């Protein structure tokens, strides 16, 4: 199976992983997720390793459960070894434990801590879609800005703020270099991917 995203999560957060995966795939972002994509009869560990190495990025559903999951930690180790960008889809406001913090030290995360979950799925899918439409050379450079941009757009749209005016989420130092001329942000495009969330 060809895929762009490996979704790492605690099995206790499957109720979040399933709709997140559905939203990404509705935006034409193919995902690999256990146990859905595990082939019976083949060693589980090898399938996880190949799936991670075959991805463009890892999305970690970060929660108290994943913060204490040995399986999640092993997947993060493999992603780091494969030099994959790791994006946190945070559903709880927590500090990563010492082991996870080693792999999550970069500020690539998306704030999905406020209910309902559905309001975050579309903007997150748009952020990833924008990321994958950039060139491979720009990908790592643009990653943090695109993820922060999506969080910024979501928060300001809910609060009624002008996206390039006063910003309650992103500090002005980060916002000042957020809008690069050579990066097309999905929220600024005329045609947006249709994402149906039930």
mmCIF file with all atom_site columns, C-alpha atoms in Angstrom:
data_model
loop_
_atom_site.group_PDB
_atom_site.id
_atom_site.type_symbol
_atom_site.label_atom_id
_atom_site.label_alt_id
_atom_site.label_comp_id
_atom_site.label_asym_id
_atom_site.label_entity_id
_atom_site.label_seq_id
_atom_site.pdbx_PDB_ins_code
_atom_site.Cartn_x
_atom_site.Cartn_y
_atom_site.Cartn_z
_atom_site.occupancy
_atom_site.B_iso_or_equiv
_atom_site.pdbx_formal_charge
_atom_site.auth_seq_id
_atom_site.auth_comp_id
_atom_site.auth_asym_id
_atom_site.auth_atom_id
_atom_site.pdbx_PDB_model_num
ATOM 1   C CA . UNK A 1 1   ? 0.000   0.000   0.000  1.00 0.00 ? 1   UNK A CA 1
ATOM 2   C CA . UNK A 1 2   ? 1.328   3.427   -0.983 1.00 0.00 ? 2   UNK A CA 1
ATOM 3   C CA . UNK A 1 3   ? 0.871   5.995   1.768  1.00 0.00 ? 3   UNK A CA 1
ATOM 4   C CA . UNK A 1 4   ? 2.089   9.430   2.873  1.00 0.00 ? 4   UNK A CA 1
ATOM 5   C CA . UNK A 1 5   ? 1.349   9.338   6.594  1.00 0.00 ? 5   UNK A CA 1
ATOM 6   C CA . UNK A 1 6   ? 1.984   6.812   9.326  1.00 0.00 ? 6   UNK A CA 1
ATOM 7   C CA . UNK A 1 7   ? -0.455  7.386   12.179 1.00 0.00 ? 7   UNK A CA 1
ATOM 8   C CA . UNK A 1 8   ? 1.025   6.537   15.566 1.00 0.00 ? 8   UNK A CA 1
ATOM 9   C CA . UNK A 1 9   ? -1.379  6.295   18.487 1.00 0.00 ? 9   UNK A CA 1
ATOM 10  C CA . UNK A 1 10  ? -2.310  4.412   21.624 1.00 0.00 ? 10  UNK A CA 1
ATOM 11  C CA . UNK A 1 11  ? -5.031  1.837   21.023 1.00 0.00 ? 11  UNK A CA 1
ATOM 12  C CA . UNK A 1 12  ? -6.958  3.626   23.778 1.00 0.00 ? 12  UNK A CA 1
ATOM 13  C CA . UNK A 1 13  ? -7.256  6.588   21.366 1.00 0.00 ? 13  UNK A CA 1
ATOM 14  C CA . UNK A 1 14  ? -8.693  4.606   18.451 1.00 0.00 ? 14  UNK A CA 1
ATOM 15  C CA . UNK A 1 15  ? -11.864 6.734   18.612 1.00 0.00 ? 15  UNK A CA 1
ATOM 16  C CA . UNK A 1 16  ? -9.659  9.707   17.575 1.00 0.00 ? 16  UNK A CA 1
ATOM 17  C CA . UNK A 1 17  ? -7.388  7.821   15.169 1.00 0.00 ? 17  UNK A CA 1
ATOM 18  C CA . UNK A 1 18  ? -10.231 6.494   13.009 1.00 0.00 ? 18  UNK A CA 1
ATOM 19  C CA . UNK A 1 19  ? -11.884 9.870   12.198 1.00 0.00 ? 19  UNK A CA 1
ATOM 20  C CA . UNK A 1 20  ? -8.468  11.539  11.794 1.00 0.00 ? 20  UNK A CA 1
ATOM 21  C CA . UNK A 1 21  ? -7.434  8.883   9.294  1.00 0.00 ? 21  UNK A CA 1
ATOM 22  C CA . UNK A 1 22  ? -10.771 9.245   7.472  1.00 0.00 ? 22  UNK A CA 1
ATOM 23  C CA . UNK A 1 23  ? -10.378 13.049  7.256  1.00 0.00 ? 23  UNK A CA 1
ATOM 24  C CA . UNK A 1 24  ? -6.847  12.794  5.865  1.00 0.00 ? 24  UNK A CA 1
ATOM 25  C CA . UNK A 1 25  ? -7.828  10.189  3.297  1.00 0.00 ? 25  UNK A CA 1
ATOM 26  C CA . UNK A 1 26  ? -10.855 12.288  2.264  1.00 0.00 ? 26  UNK A CA 1
ATOM 27  C CA . UNK A 1 27  ? -8.284  14.980  1.436  1.00 0.00 ? 27  UNK A CA 1
ATOM 28  C CA . UNK A 1 28  ? -6.385  12.457  -0.739 1.00 0.00 ? 28  UNK A CA 1
ATOM 29  C CA . UNK A 1 29  ? -3.670  11.854  1.868  1.00 0.00 ? 29  UNK A CA 1
ATOM 30  C CA . UNK A 1 30  ? -3.213  8.076   2.069  1.00 0.00 ? 30  UNK A CA 1
ATOM 31  C CA . UNK A 1 31  ? -2.438  6.781   5.563  1.00 0.00 ? 31  UNK A CA 1
ATOM 32  C CA . UNK A 1 32  ? -1.084  3.631   7.153  1.00 0.00 ? 32  UNK A CA 1
ATOM 33  C CA . UNK A 1 33  ? -2.620  2.722   10.475 1.00 0.00 ? 33  UNK A CA 1
ATOM 34  C CA . UNK A 1 34  ? -2.602  -0.413  12.596 1.00 0.00 ? 34  UNK A CA 1
ATOM 35  C CA . UNK A 1 35  ? -4.495  -2.658  12.912 1.00 0.00 ? 35  UNK A CA 1
ATOM 36  C CA . UNK A 1 36  ? -6.353  -1.687  9.714  1.00 0.00 ? 36  UNK A CA 1
ATOM 37  C CA . UNK A 1 37  ? -3.358  -2.090  7.409  1.00 0.00 ? 37  UNK A CA 1
ATOM 38  C CA . UNK A 1 38  ? -1.643  -5.006  9.125  1.00 0.00 ? 38  UNK A CA 1
ATOM 39  C CA . UNK A 1 39  ? -1.557  -8.077  6.891  1.00 0.00 ? 39  UNK A CA 1
ATOM 40  C CA . UNK A 1 40  ? -2.459  -11.295 8.695  1.00 0.00 ? 40  UNK A CA 1
ATOM 41  C CA . UNK A 1 41  ? 0.222   -13.963 8.708  1.00 0.00 ? 41  UNK A CA 1
ATOM 42  C CA . UNK A 1 42  ? 3.172   -11.569 8.444  1.00 0.00 ? 42  UNK A CA 1
ATOM 43  C CA . UNK A 1 43  ? 5.345   -10.464 11.405 1.00 0.00 ? 43  UNK A CA 1
ATOM 44  C CA . UNK A 1 44  ? 3.867   -7.337  12.970 1.00 0.00 ? 44  UNK A CA 1
ATOM 45  C CA . UNK A 1 45  ? 7.202   -5.666  13.816 1.00 0.00 ? 45  UNK A CA 1
ATOM 46  C CA . UNK A 1 46  ? 8.489   -5.852  10.248 1.00 0.00 ? 46  UNK A CA 1
ATOM 47  C CA . UNK A 1 47  ? 5.276   -4.393  8.863  1.00 0.00 ? 47  UNK A CA 1
ATOM 48  C CA . UNK A 1 48  ? 5.479   -1.442  11.255 1.00 0.00 ? 48  UNK A CA 1
ATOM 49  C CA . UNK A 1 49  ? 9.101   -0.829  10.298 1.00 0.00 ? 49  UNK A CA 1
ATOM 50  C CA . UNK A 1 50  ? 8.392   -0.939  6.551  1.00 0.00 ? 50  UNK A CA 1
ATOM 51  C CA . UNK A 1 51  ? 5.310   1.265   6.902  1.00 0.00 ? 51  UNK A CA 1
ATOM 52  C CA . UNK A 1 52  ? 7.255   3.935   8.774  1.00 0.00 ? 52  UNK A CA 1
ATOM 53  C CA . UNK A 1 53  ? 10.151  3.853   6.323  1.00 0.00 ? 53  UNK A CA 1
ATOM 54  C CA . UNK A 1 54  ? 7.688   4.123   3.446  1.00 0.00 ? 54  UNK A CA 1
ATOM 55  C CA . UNK A 1 55  ? 6.013   7.266   4.810  1.00 0.00 ? 55  UNK A CA 1
ATOM 56  C CA . UNK A 1 56  ? 6.658   10.954  4.219  1.00 0.00 ? 56  UNK A CA 1
ATOM 57  C CA . UNK A 1 57  ? 5.763   11.912  7.777  1.00 0.00 ? 57  UNK A CA 1
ATOM 58  C CA . UNK A 1 58  ? 4.488   10.506  11.050 1.00 0.00 ? 58  UNK A CA 1
ATOM 59  C CA . UNK A 1 59  ? 1.417   11.916  12.755 1.00 0.00 ? 59  UNK A CA 1
ATOM 60  C CA . UNK A 1 60  ? 1.390   11.170  16.470 1.00 0.00 ? 60  UNK A CA 1
ATOM 61  C CA . UNK A 1 61  ? -1.912  11.407  18.321 1.00 0.00 ? 61  UNK A CA 1
ATOM 62  C CA . UNK A 1 62  ? -0.490  12.777  21.538 1.00 0.00 ? 62  UNK A CA 1
ATOM 63  C CA . UNK A 1 63  ? -2.347  12.051  24.764 1.00 0.00 ? 63  UNK A CA 1
ATOM 64  C CA . UNK A 1 64  ? -1.749  10.718  28.259 1.00 0.00 ? 64  UNK A CA 1
ATOM 65  C CA . UNK A 1 65  ? -2.150  7.221   26.839 1.00 0.00 ? 65  UNK A CA 1
ATOM 66  C CA . UNK A 1 66  ? 0.381   7.651   24.032 1.00 0.00 ? 66  UNK A CA 1
ATOM 67  C CA . UNK A 1 67  ? 2.692   9.438   26.479 1.00 0.00 ? 67  UNK A CA 1
ATOM 68  C CA . UNK A 1 68  ? 2.965   6.151   28.382 1.00 0.00 ? 68  UNK A CA 1
ATOM 69  C CA . UNK A 1 69  ? 2.890   3.714   25.468 1.00 0.00 ? 69  UNK A CA 1
ATOM 70  C CA . UNK A 1 70  ? 5.952   1.549   24.822 1.00 0.00 ? 70  UNK A CA 1
ATOM 71  C CA . UNK A 1 71  ? 4.689   0.830   21.299 1.00 0.00 ? 71  UNK A CA 1
ATOM 72  C CA . UNK A 1 72  ? 4.415   4.551   20.495 1.00 0.00 ? 72  UNK A CA 1
ATOM 73  C CA . UNK A 1 73  ? 7.943   5.092   21.804 1.00 0.00 ? 73  UNK A CA 1
ATOM 74  C CA . UNK A 1 74  ? 9.284   2.330   19.526 1.00 0.00 ? 74  UNK A CA 1
ATOM 75  C CA . UNK A 1 75  ? 7.496   3.871   16.544 1.00 0.00 ? 75  UNK A CA 1
ATOM 76  C CA . UNK A 1 76  ? 8.982   7.283   17.322 1.00 0.00 ? 76  UNK A CA 1
ATOM 77  C CA . UNK A 1 77  ? 12.440  5.731   17.474 1.00 0.00 ? 77  UNK A CA 1
ATOM 78  C CA . UNK A 1 78  ? 11.928  4.193   14.032 1.00 0.00 ? 78  UNK A CA 1
ATOM 79  C CA . UNK A 1 79  ? 10.611  7.495   12.630 1.00 0.00 ? 79  UNK A CA 1
ATOM 80  C CA . UNK A 1 80  ? 13.600  9.385   13.996 1.00 0.00 ? 80  UNK A CA 1
ATOM 81  C CA . UNK A 1 81  ? 15.939  6.777   12.518 1.00 0.00 ? 81  UNK A CA 1
ATOM 82  C CA . UNK A 1 82  ? 14.206  7.215   9.140  1.00 0.00 ? 82  UNK A CA 1
ATOM 83  C CA . UNK A 1 83  ? 14.491  11.022  9.505  1.00 0.00 ? 83  UNK A CA 1
ATOM 84  C CA . UNK A 1 84  ? 10.748  11.470  9.208  1.00 0.00 ? 84  UNK A CA 1
ATOM 85  C CA . UNK A 1 85  ? 9.112   14.706  10.320 1.00 0.00 ? 85  UNK A CA 1
ATOM 86  C CA . UNK A 1 86  ? 6.956   13.935  13.371 1.00 0.00 ? 86  UNK A CA 1
ATOM 87  C CA . UNK A 1 87  ? 3.826   16.036  13.788 1.00 0.00 ? 87  UNK A CA 1
ATOM 88  C CA . UNK A 1 88  ? 1.910   15.894  17.043 1.00 0.00 ? 88  UNK A CA 1
ATOM 89  C CA . UNK A 1 89  ? -1.874  16.011  16.822 1.00 0.00 ? 89  UNK A CA 1
ATOM 90  C CA . UNK A 1 90  ? -2.381  16.990  20.464 1.00 0.00 ? 90  UNK A CA 1
ATOM 91  C CA . UNK A 1 91  ? -5.663  15.970  22.037 1.00 0.00 ? 91  UNK A CA 1
ATOM 92  C CA . UNK A 1 92  ? -4.474  16.664  25.578 1.00 0.00 ? 92  UNK A CA 1
ATOM 93  C CA . UNK A 1 93  ? -2.366  19.500  26.984 1.00 0.00 ? 93  UNK A CA 1
ATOM 94  C CA . UNK A 1 94  ? 0.523   17.559  28.484 1.00 0.00 ? 94  UNK A CA 1
ATOM 95  C CA . UNK A 1 95  ? 4.296   17.629  28.691 1.00 0.00 ? 95  UNK A CA 1
ATOM 96  C CA . UNK A 1 96  ? 5.857   14.621  26.940 1.00 0.00 ? 96  UNK A CA 1
ATOM 97  C CA . UNK A 1 97  ? 7.676   12.276  29.289 1.00 0.00 ? 97  UNK A CA 1
ATOM 98  C CA . UNK A 1 98  ? 11.474  12.219  29.154 1.00 0.00 ? 98  UNK A CA 1
ATOM 99  C CA . UNK A 1 99  ? 11.618  9.406   26.583 1.00 0.00 ? 99  UNK A CA 1
ATOM 100 C CA . UNK A 1 100 ? 9.133   10.981  24.187 1.00 0.00 ? 100 UNK A CA 1
ATOM 101 C CA . UNK A 1 101 ? 10.534  14.470  24.679 1.00 0.00 ? 101 UNK A CA 1
ATOM 102 C CA . UNK A 1 102 ? 13.795  13.263  23.162 1.00 0.00 ? 102 UNK A CA 1
ATOM 103 C CA . UNK A 1 103 ? 11.941  12.745  19.866 1.00 0.00 ? 103 UNK A CA 1
ATOM 104 C CA . UNK A 1 104 ? 9.412   15.565  20.199 1.00 0.00 ? 104 UNK A CA 1
ATOM 105 C CA . UNK A 1 105 ? 11.774  18.439  20.945 1.00 0.00 ? 105 UNK A CA 1
ATOM 106 C CA . UNK A 1 106 ? 10.897  20.271  17.713 1.00 0.00 ? 106 UNK A CA 1
ATOM 107 C CA . UNK A 1 107 ? 7.766   22.442  17.791 1.00 0.00 ? 107 UNK A CA 1
ATOM 108 C CA . UNK A 1 108 ? 5.791   20.593  15.092 1.00 0.00 ? 108 UNK A CA 1
ATOM 109 C CA . UNK A 1 109 ? 2.393   20.185  16.679 1.00 0.00 ? 109 UNK A CA 1
ATOM 110 C CA . UNK A 1 110 ? -1.239  20.928  16.071 1.00 0.00 ? 110 UNK A CA 1
ATOM 111 C CA . UNK A 1 111 ? -3.538  21.935  18.930 1.00 0.00 ? 111 UNK A CA 1
ATOM 112 C CA . UNK A 1 112 ? -6.654  19.741  18.981 1.00 0.00 ? 112 UNK A CA 1
ATOM 113 C CA . UNK A 1 113 ? -7.204  19.874  22.726 1.00 0.00 ? 113 UNK A CA 1
ATOM 114 C CA . UNK A 1 114 ? -10.495 21.754  22.607 1.00 0.00 ? 114 UNK A CA 1
ATOM 115 C CA . UNK A 1 115 ? -13.673 19.782  21.923 1.00 0.00 ? 115 UNK A CA 1
ATOM 116 C CA . UNK A 1 116 ? -15.273 18.904  19.611 1.00 0.00 ? 116 UNK A CA 1
ATOM 117 C CA . UNK A 1 117 ? -12.697 16.885  17.703 1.00 0.00 ? 117 UNK A CA 1
ATOM 118 C CA . UNK A 1 118 ? -14.464 17.406  14.360 1.00 0.00 ? 118 UNK A CA 1
ATOM 119 C CA . UNK A 1 119 ? -13.546 21.107  14.206 1.00 0.00 ? 119 UNK A CA 1
ATOM 120 C CA . UNK A 1 120 ? -9.838  20.227  14.059 1.00 0.00 ? 120 UNK A CA 1
ATOM 121 C CA . UNK A 1 121 ? -9.864  17.436  11.464 1.00 0.00 ? 121 UNK A CA 1
ATOM 122 C CA . UNK A 1 122 ? -10.437 19.561  8.359  1.00 0.00 ? 122 UNK A CA 1
ATOM 123 C CA . UNK A 1 123 ? -7.824  22.236  9.138  1.00 0.00 ? 123 UNK A CA 1
ATOM 124 C CA . UNK A 1 124 ? -5.282  19.558  10.013 1.00 0.00 ? 124 UNK A CA 1
ATOM 125 C CA . UNK A 1 125 ? -5.903  17.718  6.737  1.00 0.00 ? 125 UNK A CA 1
ATOM 126 C CA . UNK A 1 126 ? -5.489  21.012  4.839  1.00 0.00 ? 126 UNK A CA 1
ATOM 127 C CA . UNK A 1 127 ? -2.202  21.671  6.643  1.00 0.00 ? 127 UNK A CA 1
ATOM 128 C CA . UNK A 1 128 ? -0.811  18.277  5.665  1.00 0.00 ? 128 UNK A CA 1
ATOM 129 C CA . UNK A 1 129 ? -2.097  18.603  2.102  1.00 0.00 ? 129 UNK A CA 1
ATOM 130 C CA . UNK A 1 130 ? -0.260  21.912  1.822  1.00 0.00 ? 130 UNK A CA 1
ATOM 131 C CA . UNK A 1 131 ? 2.887   20.342  3.244  1.00 0.00 ? 131 UNK A CA 1
ATOM 132 C CA . UNK A 1 132 ? 2.911   17.529  0.694  1.00 0.00 ? 132 UNK A CA 1
ATOM 133 C CA . UNK A 1 133 ? 2.363   19.953  -2.176 1.00 0.00 ? 133 UNK A CA 1
ATOM 134 C CA . UNK A 1 134 ? 5.607   21.736  -1.398 1.00 0.00 ? 134 UNK A CA 1
ATOM 135 C CA . UNK A 1 135 ? 8.795   20.435  -2.966 1.00 0.00 ? 135 UNK A CA 1
ATOM 136 C CA . UNK A 1 136 ? 10.843  17.855  -1.110 1.00 0.00 ? 136 UNK A CA 1
ATOM 137 C CA . UNK A 1 137 ? 13.543  20.467  -0.584 1.00 0.00 ? 137 UNK A CA 1
ATOM 138 C CA . UNK A 1 138 ? 11.119  22.864  1.098  1.00 0.00 ? 138 UNK A CA 1
ATOM 139 C CA . UNK A 1 139 ? 9.349   20.191  3.143  1.00 0.00 ? 139 UNK A CA 1
ATOM 140 C CA . UNK A 1 140 ? 11.428  20.266  6.309  1.00 0.00 ? 140 UNK A CA 1
ATOM 141 C CA . UNK A 1 141 ? 11.861  24.035  6.119  1.00 0.00 ? 141 UNK A CA 1
ATOM 142 C CA . UNK A 1 142 ? 8.137   24.636  5.749  1.00 0.00 ? 142 UNK A CA 1
ATOM 143 C CA . UNK A 1 143 ? 6.839   22.000  8.165  1.00 0.00 ? 143 UNK A CA 1
ATOM 144 C CA . UNK A 1 144 ? 6.748   24.000  11.388 1.00 0.00 ? 144 UNK A CA 1
ATOM 145 C CA . UNK A 1 145 ? 5.356   27.084  9.657  1.00 0.00 ? 145 UNK A CA 1
ATOM 146 C CA . UNK A 1 146 ? 2.594   25.153  7.912  1.00 0.00 ? 146 UNK A CA 1
ATOM 147 C CA . UNK A 1 147 ? 1.497   23.336  11.062 1.00 0.00 ? 147 UNK A CA 1
ATOM 148 C CA . UNK A 1 148 ? 1.536   26.555  13.061 1.00 0.00 ? 148 UNK A CA 1
ATOM 149 C CA . UNK A 1 149 ? -0.237  28.305  10.192 1.00 0.00 ? 149 UNK A CA 1
ATOM 150 C CA . UNK A 1 150 ? -3.099  25.804  10.283 1.00 0.00 ? 150 UNK A CA 1
ATOM 151 C CA . UNK A 1 151 ? -3.448  26.177  14.054 1.00 0.00 ? 151 UNK A CA 1
ATOM 152 C CA . UNK A 1 152 ? -3.305  29.956  13.616 1.00 0.00 ? 152 UNK A CA 1
ATOM 153 C CA . UNK A 1 153 ? -5.972  29.930  10.894 1.00 0.00 ? 153 UNK A CA 1
ATOM 154 C CA . UNK A 1 154 ? -8.248  27.686  12.928 1.00 0.00 ? 154 UNK A CA 1
ATOM 155 C CA . UNK A 1 155 ? -8.004  29.730  16.089 1.00 0.00 ? 155 UNK A CA 1
ATOM 156 C CA . UNK A 1 156 ? -8.360  33.106  14.411 1.00 0.00 ? 156 UNK A CA 1
ATOM 157 C CA . UNK A 1 157 ? -11.303 31.975  12.317 1.00 0.00 ? 157 UNK A CA 1
ATOM 158 C CA . UNK A 1 158 ? -13.105 30.836  15.435 1.00 0.00 ? 158 UNK A CA 1
ATOM 159 C CA . UNK A 1 159 ? -12.308 34.082  17.213 1.00 0.00 ? 159 UNK A CA 1
ATOM 160 C CA . UNK A 1 160 ? -13.133 36.360  14.293 1.00 0.00 ? 160 UNK A CA 1
ATOM 161 C CA . UNK A 1 161 ? -9.637  37.830  14.001 1.00 0.00 ? 161 UNK A CA 1
ATOM 162 C CA . UNK A 1 162 ? -7.970  38.878  10.770 1.00 0.00 ? 162 UNK A CA 1
ATOM 163 C CA . UNK A 1 163 ? -5.493  36.119  9.878  1.00 0.00 ? 163 UNK A CA 1
ATOM 164 C CA . UNK A 1 164 ? -2.687  38.581  9.128  1.00 0.00 ? 164 UNK A CA 1
ATOM 165 C CA . UNK A 1 165 ? -3.614  41.108  11.771 1.00 0.00 ? 165 UNK A CA 1
ATOM 166 C CA . UNK A 1 166 ? -3.653  40.749  15.527 1.00 0.00 ? 166 UNK A CA 1
ATOM 167 C CA . UNK A 1 167 ? -2.865  37.183  16.428 1.00 0.00 ? 167 UNK A CA 1
ATOM 168 C CA . UNK A 1 168 ? -3.907  35.629  19.740 1.00 0.00 ? 168 UNK A CA 1
ATOM 169 C CA . UNK A 1 169 ? -1.959  32.419  19.142 1.00 0.00 ? 169 UNK A CA 1
ATOM 170 C CA . UNK A 1 170 ? 1.229   33.012  17.175 1.00 0.00 ? 170 UNK A CA 1
ATOM 171 C CA . UNK A 1 171 ? 3.693   35.545  18.501 1.00 0.00 ? 171 UNK A CA 1
ATOM 172 C CA . UNK A 1 172 ? 4.623   38.326  16.110 1.00 0.00 ? 172 UNK A CA 1
ATOM 173 C CA . UNK A 1 173 ? 8.164   37.022  15.680 1.00 0.00 ? 173 UNK A CA 1
ATOM 174 C CA . UNK A 1 174 ? 6.845   33.712  14.333 1.00 0.00 ? 174 UNK A CA 1
ATOM 175 C CA . UNK A 1 175 ? 4.021   35.313  12.377 1.00 0.00 ? 175 UNK A CA 1
ATOM 176 C CA . UNK A 1 176 ? 6.342   37.785  10.655 1.00 0.00 ? 176 UNK A CA 1
ATOM 177 C CA . UNK A 1 177 ? 8.074   35.051  8.645  1.00 0.00 ? 177 UNK A CA 1
ATOM 178 C CA . UNK A 1 178 ? 5.089   32.747  8.354  1.00 0.00 ? 178 UNK A CA 1
ATOM 179 C CA . UNK A 1 179 ? 3.859   34.008  4.992  1.00 0.00 ? 179 UNK A CA 1
ATOM 180 C CA . UNK A 1 180 ? 6.640   33.132  2.584  1.00 0.00 ? 180 UNK A CA 1
ATOM 181 C CA . UNK A 1 181 ? 6.186   34.144  -1.039 1.00 0.00 ? 181 UNK A CA 1
ATOM 182 C CA . UNK A 1 182 ? 7.329   30.781  -2.391 1.00 0.00 ? 182 UNK A CA 1
ATOM 183 C CA . UNK A 1 183 ? 4.972   28.694  -0.238 1.00 0.00 ? 183 UNK A CA 1
ATOM 184 C CA . UNK A 1 184 ? 1.312   28.319  -1.210 1.00 0.00 ? 184 UNK A CA 1
ATOM 185 C CA . UNK A 1 185 ? -0.778  27.884  1.895  1.00 0.00 ? 185 UNK A CA 1
ATOM 186 C CA . UNK A 1 186 ? -3.970  25.892  1.502  1.00 0.00 ? 186 UNK A CA 1
ATOM 187 C CA . UNK A 1 187 ? -6.041  28.414  3.418  1.00 0.00 ? 187 UNK A CA 1
ATOM 188 C CA . UNK A 1 188 ? -5.118  31.066  0.820  1.00 0.00 ? 188 UNK A CA 1
ATOM 189 C CA . UNK A 1 189 ? -6.067  29.007  -2.235 1.00 0.00 ? 189 UNK A CA 1
ATOM 190 C CA . UNK A 1 190 ? -9.318  29.479  -4.146 1.00 0.00 ? 190 UNK A CA 1
ATOM 191 C CA . UNK A 1 191 ? -10.020 25.749  -4.383 1.00 0.00 ? 191 UNK A CA 1
ATOM 192 C CA . UNK A 1 192 ? -9.929  23.753  -1.152 1.00 0.00 ? 192 UNK A CA 1
ATOM 193 C CA . UNK A 1 193 ? -10.096 19.985  -0.822 1.00 0.00 ? 193 UNK A CA 1
ATOM 194 C CA . UNK A 1 194 ? -13.554 18.769  0.128  1.00 0.00 ? 194 UNK A CA 1
ATOM 195 C CA . UNK A 1 195 ? -13.489 17.012  3.481  1.00 0.00 ? 195 UNK A CA 1
ATOM 196 C CA . UNK A 1 196 ? -16.656 15.347  4.666  1.00 0.00 ? 196 UNK A CA 1
ATOM 197 C CA . UNK A 1 197 ? -16.750 14.689  8.399  1.00 0.00 ? 197 UNK A CA 1
ATOM 198 C CA . UNK A 1 198 ? -19.660 12.743  9.762  1.00 0.00 ? 198 UNK A CA 1
#
